[in-house]
XYZ file of N, CA and C in Angstrom:
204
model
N 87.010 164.216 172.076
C 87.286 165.091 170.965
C 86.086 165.060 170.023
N 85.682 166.051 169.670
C 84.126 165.809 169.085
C 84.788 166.416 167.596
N 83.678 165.730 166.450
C 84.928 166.040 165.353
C 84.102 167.430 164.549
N 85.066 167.967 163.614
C 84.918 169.045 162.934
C 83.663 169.307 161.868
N 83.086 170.019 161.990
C 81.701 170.137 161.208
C 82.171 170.398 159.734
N 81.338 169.721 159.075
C 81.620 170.282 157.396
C 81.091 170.877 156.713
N 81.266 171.945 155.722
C 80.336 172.526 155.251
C 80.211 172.012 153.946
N 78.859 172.544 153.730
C 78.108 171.652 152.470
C 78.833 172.126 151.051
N 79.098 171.000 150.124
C 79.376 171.398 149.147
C 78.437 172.445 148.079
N 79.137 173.547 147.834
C 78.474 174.322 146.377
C 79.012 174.678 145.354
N 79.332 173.354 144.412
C 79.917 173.702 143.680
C 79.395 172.780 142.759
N 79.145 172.793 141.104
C 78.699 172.197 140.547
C 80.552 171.074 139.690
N 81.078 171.649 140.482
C 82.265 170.363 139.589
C 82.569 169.260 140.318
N 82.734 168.124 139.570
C 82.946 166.813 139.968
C 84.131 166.869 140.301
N 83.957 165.891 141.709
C 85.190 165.286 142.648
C 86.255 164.621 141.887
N 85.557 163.441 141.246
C 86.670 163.130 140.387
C 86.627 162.800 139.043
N 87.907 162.892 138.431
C 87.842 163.110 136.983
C 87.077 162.347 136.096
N 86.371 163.013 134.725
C 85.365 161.899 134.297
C 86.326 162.016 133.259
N 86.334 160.444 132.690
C 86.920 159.751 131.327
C 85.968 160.847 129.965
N 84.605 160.591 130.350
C 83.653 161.216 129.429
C 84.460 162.419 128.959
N 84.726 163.222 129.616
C 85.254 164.766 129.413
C 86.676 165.025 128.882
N 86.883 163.893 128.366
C 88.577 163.993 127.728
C 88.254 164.670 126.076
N 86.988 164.750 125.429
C 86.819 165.203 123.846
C 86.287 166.702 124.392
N 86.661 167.597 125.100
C 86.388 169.016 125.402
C 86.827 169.733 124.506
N 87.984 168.770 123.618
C 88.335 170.099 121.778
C 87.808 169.118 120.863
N 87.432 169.804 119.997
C 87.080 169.238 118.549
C 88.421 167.950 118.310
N 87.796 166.688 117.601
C 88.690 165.453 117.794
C 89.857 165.911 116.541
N 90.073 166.910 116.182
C 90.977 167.217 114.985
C 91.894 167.542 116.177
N 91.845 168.389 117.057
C 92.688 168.919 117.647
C 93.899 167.528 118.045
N 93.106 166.623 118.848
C 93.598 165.483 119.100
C 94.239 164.269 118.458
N 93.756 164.743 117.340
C 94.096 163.910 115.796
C 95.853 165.077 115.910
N 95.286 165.961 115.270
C 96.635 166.578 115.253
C 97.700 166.410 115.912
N 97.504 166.289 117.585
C 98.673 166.302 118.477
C 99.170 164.944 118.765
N 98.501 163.847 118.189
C 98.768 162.505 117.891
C 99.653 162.487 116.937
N 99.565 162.947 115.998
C 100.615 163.162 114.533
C 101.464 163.804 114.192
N 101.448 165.186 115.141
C 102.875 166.019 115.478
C 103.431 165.393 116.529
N 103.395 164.133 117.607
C 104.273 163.498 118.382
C 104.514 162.401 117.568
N 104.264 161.759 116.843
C 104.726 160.789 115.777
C 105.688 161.253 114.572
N 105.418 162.539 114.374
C 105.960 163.461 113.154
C 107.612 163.624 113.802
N 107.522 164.128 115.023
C 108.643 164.986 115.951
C 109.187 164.095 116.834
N 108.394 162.738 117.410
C 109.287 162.058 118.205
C 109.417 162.993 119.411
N 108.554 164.285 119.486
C 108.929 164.587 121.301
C 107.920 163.582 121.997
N 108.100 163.852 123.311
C 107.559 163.554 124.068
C 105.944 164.185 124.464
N 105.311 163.124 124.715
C 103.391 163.768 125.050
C 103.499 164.970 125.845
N 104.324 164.969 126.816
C 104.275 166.170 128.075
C 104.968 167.242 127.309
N 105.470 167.294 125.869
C 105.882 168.592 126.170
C 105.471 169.104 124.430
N 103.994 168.609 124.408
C 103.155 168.958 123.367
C 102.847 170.454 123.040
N 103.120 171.603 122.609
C 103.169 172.586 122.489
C 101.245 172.483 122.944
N 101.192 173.924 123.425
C 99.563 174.367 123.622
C 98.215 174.783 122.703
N 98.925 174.514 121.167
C 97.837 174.713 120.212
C 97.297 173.338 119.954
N 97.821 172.361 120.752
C 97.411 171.362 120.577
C 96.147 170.463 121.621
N 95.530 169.280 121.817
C 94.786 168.632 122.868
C 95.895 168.762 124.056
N 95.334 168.576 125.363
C 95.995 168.476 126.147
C 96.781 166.685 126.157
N 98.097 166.839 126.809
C 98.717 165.867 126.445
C 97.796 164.360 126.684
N 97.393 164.431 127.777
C 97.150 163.384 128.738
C 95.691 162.982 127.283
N 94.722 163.726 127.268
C 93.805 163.762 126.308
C 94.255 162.755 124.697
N 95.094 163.498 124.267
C 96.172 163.106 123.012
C 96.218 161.501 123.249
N 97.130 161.170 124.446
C 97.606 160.012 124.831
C 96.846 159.139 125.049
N 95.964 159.455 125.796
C 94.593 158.226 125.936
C 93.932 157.952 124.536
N 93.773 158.925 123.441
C 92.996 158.413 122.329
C 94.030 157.647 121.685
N 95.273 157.918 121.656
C 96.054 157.308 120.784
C 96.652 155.780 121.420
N 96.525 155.371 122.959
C 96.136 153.842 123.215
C 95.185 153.684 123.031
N 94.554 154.066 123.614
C 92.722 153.728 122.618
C 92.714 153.360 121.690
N 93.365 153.839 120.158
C 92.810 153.536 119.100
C 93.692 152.533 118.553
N 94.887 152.953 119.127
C 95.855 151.849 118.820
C 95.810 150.290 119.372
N 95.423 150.191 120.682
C 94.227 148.744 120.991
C 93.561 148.148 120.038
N 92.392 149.390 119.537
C 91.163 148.680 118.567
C 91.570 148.307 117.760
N 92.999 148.742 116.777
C 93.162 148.498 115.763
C 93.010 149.143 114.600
């Protein structure tokens, strides 16, 4: 069985996700959606869309909550 040829990648986006690329909105945005889930008590996943994306939100807010 001779195996399947591949074709070359052309695409300039990364395979896998970079940590770096989680501040893609201005850090207010993220500030904000940190403080309307503290304000409201919903849940990160169901962060309305004027806000950071959830996952984004959530990582700064263990993040900062770690440092102190």
């Amino acid at each position: 069985m001779t195996p399947t040829p591949r074709l070359p990648m052309e695409t300039d986006q990364p395979l896998l996700y970079d940590r770096s690329q989680t501040m893609s909105r201005p850090p207010c945005h993220v500030l904000d959606a940190i403080l309307y889930v503290v304000k409201t008590g919903t849940q990160w996943r169901m962060l309305p869309g004027e806000f950071a994306p959830w996952w984004a939100a959530h990582y700064y807010f263990r993040r900062w909550r770690e440092e102190g």
